[in-house]
XYZ file of N, CA, C and O in Angstrom:
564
model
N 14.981 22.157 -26.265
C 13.666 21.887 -26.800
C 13.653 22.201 -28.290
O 14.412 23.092 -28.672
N 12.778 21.492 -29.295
C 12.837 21.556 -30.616
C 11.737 22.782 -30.974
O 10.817 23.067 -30.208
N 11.851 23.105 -31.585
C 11.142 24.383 -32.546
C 10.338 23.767 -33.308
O 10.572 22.580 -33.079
N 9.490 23.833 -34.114
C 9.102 23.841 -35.526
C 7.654 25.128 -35.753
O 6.782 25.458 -34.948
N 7.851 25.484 -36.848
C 6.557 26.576 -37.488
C 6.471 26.629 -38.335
O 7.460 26.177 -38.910
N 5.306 27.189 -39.331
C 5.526 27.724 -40.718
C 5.016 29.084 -41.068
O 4.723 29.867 -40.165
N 4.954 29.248 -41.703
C 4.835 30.554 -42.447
C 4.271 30.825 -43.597
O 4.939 30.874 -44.629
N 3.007 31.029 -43.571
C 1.825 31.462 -44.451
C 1.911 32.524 -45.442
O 2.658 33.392 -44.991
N 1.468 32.839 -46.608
C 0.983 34.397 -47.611
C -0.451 34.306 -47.168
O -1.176 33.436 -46.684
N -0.563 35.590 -47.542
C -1.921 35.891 -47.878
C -2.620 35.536 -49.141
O -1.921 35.088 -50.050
N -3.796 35.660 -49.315
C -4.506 35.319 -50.669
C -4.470 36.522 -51.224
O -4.396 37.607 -50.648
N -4.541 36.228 -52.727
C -3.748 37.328 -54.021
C -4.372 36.846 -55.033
O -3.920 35.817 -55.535
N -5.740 37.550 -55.676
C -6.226 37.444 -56.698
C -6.188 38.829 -57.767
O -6.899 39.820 -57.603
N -5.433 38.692 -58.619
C -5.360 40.019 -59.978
C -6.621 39.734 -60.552
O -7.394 38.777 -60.592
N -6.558 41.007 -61.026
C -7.605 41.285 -62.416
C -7.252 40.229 -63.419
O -6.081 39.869 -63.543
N -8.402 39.623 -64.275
C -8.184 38.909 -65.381
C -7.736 39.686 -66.185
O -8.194 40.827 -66.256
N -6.673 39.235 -67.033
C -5.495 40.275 -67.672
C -6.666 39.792 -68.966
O -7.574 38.964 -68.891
N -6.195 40.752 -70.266
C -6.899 40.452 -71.732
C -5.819 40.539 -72.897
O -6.064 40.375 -74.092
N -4.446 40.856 -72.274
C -3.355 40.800 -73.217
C -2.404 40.268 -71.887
O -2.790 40.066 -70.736
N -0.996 40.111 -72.469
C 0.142 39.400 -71.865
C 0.465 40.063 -70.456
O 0.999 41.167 -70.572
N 0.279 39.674 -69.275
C 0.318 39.963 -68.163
C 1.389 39.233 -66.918
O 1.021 38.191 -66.377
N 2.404 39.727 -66.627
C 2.841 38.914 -65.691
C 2.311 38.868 -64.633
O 2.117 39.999 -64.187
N 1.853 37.794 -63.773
C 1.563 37.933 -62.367
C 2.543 37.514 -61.850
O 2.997 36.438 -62.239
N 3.162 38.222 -60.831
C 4.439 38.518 -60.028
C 4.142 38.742 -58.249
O 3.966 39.832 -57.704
N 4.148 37.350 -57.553
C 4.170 37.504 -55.819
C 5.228 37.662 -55.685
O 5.954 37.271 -56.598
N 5.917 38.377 -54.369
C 7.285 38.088 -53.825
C 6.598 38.415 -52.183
O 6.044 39.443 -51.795
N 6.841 37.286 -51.520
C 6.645 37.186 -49.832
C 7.536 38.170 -49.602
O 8.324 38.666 -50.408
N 7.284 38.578 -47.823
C 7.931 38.728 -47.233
C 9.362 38.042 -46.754
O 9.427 36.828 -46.948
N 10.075 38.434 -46.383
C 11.264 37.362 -45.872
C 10.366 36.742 -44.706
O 9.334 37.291 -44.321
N 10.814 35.653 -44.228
C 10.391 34.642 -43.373
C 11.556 34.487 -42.423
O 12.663 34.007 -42.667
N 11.077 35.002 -41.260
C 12.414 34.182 -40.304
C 11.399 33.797 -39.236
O 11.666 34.640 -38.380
N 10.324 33.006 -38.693
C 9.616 32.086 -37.859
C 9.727 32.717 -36.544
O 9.507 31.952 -35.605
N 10.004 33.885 -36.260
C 10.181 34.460 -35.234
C 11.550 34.308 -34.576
O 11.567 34.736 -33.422
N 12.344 33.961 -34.883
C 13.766 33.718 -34.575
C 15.114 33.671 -35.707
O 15.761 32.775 -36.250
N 15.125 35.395 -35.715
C 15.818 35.712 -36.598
C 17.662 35.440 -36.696
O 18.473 35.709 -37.582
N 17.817 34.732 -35.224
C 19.269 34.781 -35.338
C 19.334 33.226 -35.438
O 20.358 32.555 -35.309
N 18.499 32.917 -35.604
C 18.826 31.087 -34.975
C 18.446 30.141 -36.968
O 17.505 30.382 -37.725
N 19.359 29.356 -37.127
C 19.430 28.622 -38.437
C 17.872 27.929 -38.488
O 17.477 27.534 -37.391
N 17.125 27.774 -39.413
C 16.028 26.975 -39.810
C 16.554 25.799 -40.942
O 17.390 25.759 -41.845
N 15.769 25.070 -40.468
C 16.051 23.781 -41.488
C 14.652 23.798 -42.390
O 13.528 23.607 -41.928
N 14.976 24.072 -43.786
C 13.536 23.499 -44.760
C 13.089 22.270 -44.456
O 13.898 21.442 -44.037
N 11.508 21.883 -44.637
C 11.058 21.331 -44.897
C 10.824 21.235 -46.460
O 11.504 20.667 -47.315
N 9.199 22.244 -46.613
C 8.367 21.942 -47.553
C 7.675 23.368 -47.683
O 7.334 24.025 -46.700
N 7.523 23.734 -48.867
C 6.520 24.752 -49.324
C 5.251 24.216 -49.938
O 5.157 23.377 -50.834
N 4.445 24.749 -49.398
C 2.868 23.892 -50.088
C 2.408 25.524 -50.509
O 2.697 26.607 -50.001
N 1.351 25.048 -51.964
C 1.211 26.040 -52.333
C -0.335 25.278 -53.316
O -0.514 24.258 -53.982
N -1.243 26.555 -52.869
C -2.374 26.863 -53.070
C -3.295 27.563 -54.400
O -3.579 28.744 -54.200
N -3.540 27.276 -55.052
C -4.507 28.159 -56.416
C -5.816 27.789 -56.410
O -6.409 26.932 -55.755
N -6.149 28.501 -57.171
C -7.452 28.114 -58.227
C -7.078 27.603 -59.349
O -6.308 28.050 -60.199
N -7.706 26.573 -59.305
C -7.496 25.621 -61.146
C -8.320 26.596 -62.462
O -9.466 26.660 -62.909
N -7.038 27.248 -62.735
C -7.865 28.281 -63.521
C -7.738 28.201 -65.023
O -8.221 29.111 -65.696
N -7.109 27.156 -65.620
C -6.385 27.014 -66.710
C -5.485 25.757 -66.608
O -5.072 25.092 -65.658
N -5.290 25.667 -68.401
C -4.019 24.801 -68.867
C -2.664 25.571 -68.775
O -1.961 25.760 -69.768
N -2.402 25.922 -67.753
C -1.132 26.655 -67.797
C -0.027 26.335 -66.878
O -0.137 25.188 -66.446
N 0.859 26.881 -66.498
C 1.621 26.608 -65.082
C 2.596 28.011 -64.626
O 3.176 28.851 -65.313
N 2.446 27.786 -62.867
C 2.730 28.896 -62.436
C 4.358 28.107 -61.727
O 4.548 27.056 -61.115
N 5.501 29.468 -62.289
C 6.845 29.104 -61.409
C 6.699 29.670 -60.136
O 6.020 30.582 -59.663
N 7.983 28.435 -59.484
C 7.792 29.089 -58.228
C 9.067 29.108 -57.969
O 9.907 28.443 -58.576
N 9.327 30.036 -56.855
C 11.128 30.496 -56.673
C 11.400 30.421 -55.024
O 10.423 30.168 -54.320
N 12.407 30.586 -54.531
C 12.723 30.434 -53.269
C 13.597 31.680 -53.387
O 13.934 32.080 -54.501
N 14.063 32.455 -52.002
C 14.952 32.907 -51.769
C 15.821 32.925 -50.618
O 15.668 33.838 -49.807
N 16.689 32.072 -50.430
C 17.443 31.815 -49.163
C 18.941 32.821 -48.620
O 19.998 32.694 -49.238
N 18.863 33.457 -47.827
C 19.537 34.584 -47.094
C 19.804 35.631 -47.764
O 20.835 36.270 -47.556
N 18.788 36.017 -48.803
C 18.904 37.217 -49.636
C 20.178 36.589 -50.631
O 21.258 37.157 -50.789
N 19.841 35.484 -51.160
C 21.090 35.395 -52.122
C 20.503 34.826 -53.638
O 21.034 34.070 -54.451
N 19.719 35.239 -53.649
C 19.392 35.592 -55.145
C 17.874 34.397 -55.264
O 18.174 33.372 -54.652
N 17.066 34.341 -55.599
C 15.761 33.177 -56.189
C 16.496 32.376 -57.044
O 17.219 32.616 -58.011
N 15.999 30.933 -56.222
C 16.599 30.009 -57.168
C 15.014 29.269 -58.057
O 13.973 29.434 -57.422
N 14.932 28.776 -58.957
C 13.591 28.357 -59.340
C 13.622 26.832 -58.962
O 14.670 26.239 -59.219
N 12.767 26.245 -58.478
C 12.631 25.049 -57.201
C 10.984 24.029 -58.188
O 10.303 23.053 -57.875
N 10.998 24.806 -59.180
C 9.706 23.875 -60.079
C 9.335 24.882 -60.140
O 9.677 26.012 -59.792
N 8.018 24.082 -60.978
C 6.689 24.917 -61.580
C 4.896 23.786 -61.053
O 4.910 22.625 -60.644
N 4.114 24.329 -61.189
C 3.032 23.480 -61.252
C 2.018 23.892 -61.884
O 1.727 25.038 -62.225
N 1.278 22.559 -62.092
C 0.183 23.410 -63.270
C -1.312 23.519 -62.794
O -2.074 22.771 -62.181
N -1.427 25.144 -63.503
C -2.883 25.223 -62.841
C -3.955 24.518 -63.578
O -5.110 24.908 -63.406
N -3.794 23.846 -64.122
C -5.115 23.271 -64.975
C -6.267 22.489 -63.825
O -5.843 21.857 -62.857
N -7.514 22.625 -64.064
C -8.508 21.953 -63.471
C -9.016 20.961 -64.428
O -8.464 20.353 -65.346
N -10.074 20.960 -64.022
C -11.187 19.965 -64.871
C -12.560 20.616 -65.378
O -13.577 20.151 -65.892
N -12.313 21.366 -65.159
C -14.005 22.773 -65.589
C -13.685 22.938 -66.953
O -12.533 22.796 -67.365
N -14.901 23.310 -67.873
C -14.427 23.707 -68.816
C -13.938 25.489 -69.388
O -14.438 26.435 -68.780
N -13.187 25.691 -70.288
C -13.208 26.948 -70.369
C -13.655 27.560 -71.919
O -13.186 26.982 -72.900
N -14.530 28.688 -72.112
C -14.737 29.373 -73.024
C -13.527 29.690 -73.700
O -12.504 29.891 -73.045
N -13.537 29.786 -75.527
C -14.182 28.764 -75.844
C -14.338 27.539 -75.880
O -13.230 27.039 -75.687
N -15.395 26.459 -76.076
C -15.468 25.434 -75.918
C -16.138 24.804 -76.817
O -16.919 25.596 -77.344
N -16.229 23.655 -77.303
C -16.722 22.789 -78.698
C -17.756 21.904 -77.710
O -17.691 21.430 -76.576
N -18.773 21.957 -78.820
C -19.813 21.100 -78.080
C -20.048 20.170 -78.713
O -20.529 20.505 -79.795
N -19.923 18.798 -78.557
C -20.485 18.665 -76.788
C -19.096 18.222 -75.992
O -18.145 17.715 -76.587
N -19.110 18.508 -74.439
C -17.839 18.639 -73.892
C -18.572 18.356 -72.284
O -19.632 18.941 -72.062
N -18.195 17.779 -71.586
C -18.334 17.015 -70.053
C -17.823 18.687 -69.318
O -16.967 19.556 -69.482
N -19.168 18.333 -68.332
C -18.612 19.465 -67.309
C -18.457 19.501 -65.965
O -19.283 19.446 -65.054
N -17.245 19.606 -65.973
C -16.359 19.275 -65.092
C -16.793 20.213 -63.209
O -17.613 21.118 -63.054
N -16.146 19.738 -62.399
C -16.304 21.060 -61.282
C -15.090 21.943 -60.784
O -14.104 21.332 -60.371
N -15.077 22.844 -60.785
C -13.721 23.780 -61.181
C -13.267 23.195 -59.027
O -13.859 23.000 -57.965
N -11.986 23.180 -59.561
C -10.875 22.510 -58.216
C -9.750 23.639 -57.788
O -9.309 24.629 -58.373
N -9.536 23.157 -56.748
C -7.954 23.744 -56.476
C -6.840 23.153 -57.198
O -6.825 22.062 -57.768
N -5.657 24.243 -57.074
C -4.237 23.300 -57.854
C -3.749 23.082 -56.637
O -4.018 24.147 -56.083
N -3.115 22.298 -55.704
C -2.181 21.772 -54.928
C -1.091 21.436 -55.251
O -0.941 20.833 -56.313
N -0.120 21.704 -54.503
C 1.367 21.433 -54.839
C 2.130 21.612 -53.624
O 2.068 22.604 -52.898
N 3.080 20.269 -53.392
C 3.799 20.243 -52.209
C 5.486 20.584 -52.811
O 5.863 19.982 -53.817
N 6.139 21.275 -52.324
C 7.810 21.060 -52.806
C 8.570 20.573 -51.922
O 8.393 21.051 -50.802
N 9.455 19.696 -52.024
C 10.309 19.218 -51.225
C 11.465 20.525 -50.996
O 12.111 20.676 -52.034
N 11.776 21.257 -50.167
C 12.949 22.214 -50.241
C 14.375 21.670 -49.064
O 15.326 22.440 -48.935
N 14.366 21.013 -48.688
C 15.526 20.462 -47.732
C 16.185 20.438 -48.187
O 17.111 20.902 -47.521
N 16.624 20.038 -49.499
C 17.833 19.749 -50.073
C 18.928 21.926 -50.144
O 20.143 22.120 -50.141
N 18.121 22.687 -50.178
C 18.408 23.679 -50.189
C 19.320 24.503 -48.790
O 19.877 25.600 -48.801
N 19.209 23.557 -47.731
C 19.727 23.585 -46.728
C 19.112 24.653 -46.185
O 18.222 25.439 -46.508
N 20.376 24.322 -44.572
C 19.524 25.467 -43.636
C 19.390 27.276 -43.719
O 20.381 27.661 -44.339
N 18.741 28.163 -43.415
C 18.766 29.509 -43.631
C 18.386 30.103 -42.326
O 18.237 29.441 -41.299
N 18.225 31.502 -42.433
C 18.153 32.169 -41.345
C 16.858 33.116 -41.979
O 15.826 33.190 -41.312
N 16.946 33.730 -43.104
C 15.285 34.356 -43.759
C 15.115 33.056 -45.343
O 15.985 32.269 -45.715
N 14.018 33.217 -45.821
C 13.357 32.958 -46.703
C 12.405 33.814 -47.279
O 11.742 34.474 -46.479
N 12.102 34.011 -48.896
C 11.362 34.701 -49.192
C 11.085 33.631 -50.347
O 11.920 32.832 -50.771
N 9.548 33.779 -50.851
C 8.767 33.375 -51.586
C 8.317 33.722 -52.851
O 7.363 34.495 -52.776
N 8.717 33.379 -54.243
C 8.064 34.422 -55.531
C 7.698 33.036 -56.028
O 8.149 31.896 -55.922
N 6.424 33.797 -56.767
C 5.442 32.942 -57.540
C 5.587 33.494 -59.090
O 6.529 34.281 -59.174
N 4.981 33.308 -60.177
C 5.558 34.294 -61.697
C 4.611 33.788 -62.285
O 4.309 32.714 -61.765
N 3.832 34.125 -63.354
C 2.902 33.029 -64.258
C 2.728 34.520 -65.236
O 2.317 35.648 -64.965
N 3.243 33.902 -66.434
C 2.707 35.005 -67.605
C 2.019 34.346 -68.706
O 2.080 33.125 -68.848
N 1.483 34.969 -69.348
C 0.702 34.989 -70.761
C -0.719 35.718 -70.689
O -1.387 36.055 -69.711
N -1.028 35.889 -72.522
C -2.575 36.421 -72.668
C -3.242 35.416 -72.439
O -2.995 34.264 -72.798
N -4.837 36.110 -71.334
C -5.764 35.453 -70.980
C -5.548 34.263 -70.520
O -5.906 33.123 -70.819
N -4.849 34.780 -69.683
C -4.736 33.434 -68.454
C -4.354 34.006 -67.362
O -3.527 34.914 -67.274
N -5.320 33.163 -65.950
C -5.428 34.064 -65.035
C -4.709 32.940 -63.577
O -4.789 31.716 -63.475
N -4.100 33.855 -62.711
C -3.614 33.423 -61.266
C -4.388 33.636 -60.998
O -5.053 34.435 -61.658
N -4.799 33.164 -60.007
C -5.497 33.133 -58.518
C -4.893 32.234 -57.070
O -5.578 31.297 -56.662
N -3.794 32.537 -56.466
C -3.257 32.581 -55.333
C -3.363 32.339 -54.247
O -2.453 32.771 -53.540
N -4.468 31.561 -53.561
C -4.604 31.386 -52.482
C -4.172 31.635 -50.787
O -4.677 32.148 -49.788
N -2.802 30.862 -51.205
C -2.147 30.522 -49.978
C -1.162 30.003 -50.209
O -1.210 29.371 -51.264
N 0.252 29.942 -49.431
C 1.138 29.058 -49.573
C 1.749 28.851 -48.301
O 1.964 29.921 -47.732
N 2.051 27.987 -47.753
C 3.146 27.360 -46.293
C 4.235 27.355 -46.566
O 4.506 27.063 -47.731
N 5.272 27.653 -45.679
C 6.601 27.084 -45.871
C 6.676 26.939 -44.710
O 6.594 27.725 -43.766
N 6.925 25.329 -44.829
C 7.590 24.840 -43.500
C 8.887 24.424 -42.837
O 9.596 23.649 -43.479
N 9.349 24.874 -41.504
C 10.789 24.325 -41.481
C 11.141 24.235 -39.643
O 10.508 24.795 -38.749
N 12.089 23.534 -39.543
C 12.604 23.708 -38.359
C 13.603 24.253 -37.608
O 14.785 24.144 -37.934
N 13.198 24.890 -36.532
C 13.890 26.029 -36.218
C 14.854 25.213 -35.347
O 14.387 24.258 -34.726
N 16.324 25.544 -35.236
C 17.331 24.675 -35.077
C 17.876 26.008 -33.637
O 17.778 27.232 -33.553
N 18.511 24.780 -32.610
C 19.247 26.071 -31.932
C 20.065 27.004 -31.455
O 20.953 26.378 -30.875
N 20.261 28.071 -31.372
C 21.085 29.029 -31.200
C 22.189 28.486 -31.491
O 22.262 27.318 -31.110
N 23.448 29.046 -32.240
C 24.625 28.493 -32.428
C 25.453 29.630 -32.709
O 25.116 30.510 -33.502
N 26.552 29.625 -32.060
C 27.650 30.839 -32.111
C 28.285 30.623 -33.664
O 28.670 29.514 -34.035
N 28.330 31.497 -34.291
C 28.970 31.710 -35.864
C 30.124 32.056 -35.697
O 30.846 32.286 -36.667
């Protein structure tokens, strides 16, 4: 029988920083409840607040062998932000969405998740993120 699950974060909102601030997630490792058995990537989907013209990296970590960086995406919305020149359209503040393709990274047994976004006055807000994959079966090593 085939497997499949994913594997959620929690929501993670920092203080609005007022000088240069890294915001720094690192998940848990991920093994889908079946820690001895290979998973095949799918996809990491990943969740913000459109909080800015900026962009947040995102990293993978497959069997504890170091974060590889897998993209970036940008949090920009459509709201406006202080300061602002008038006159200026006002927008309704959105989510950032972002899907990653990770298959090409092949199969693993844990996964872990880091997110990174630095600079002054500019803010993360974190939502949520999925990683999805399929759990493949048992196989003697």
């Amino acid at each position: 029988s085939e497997y499949s699950d994913y594997a959620s974060g929690p929501r993670v909102t920092p203080s609005t920083p007022s000088t240069a601030v890294t915001f720094q997630y690192e998940s848990k490792r991920f093994n889908f409840g079946y820690p001895n058995n290979y998973k095949m990537p799918d996809a990491l989907e990943v969740e913000c607040l459109a909080t800015g013209n900026f962009n947040l990296d995102v990293y993978i970590e497959i069997d504890e062998a170091g974060y590889q960086n897998i993209g970036s995406m940008s949090l920009k919305g459509n709201s406006a932000y202080l300061p602002v020149s008038l006159p200026f359209t006002l927008g309704s503040s959105a989510k950032a969405r972002k899907t990653f393709q990770i298959q090409r990274y092949g199969e693993f047994k844990t996964m872990r998740v880091k997110f990174v976004q630095t600079g002054a006055g500019q803010q993360c807000k974190l939502h949520s993120f999925s990683v999805r994959a399929k759990v493949k079966p048992w196989r003697r090593e």
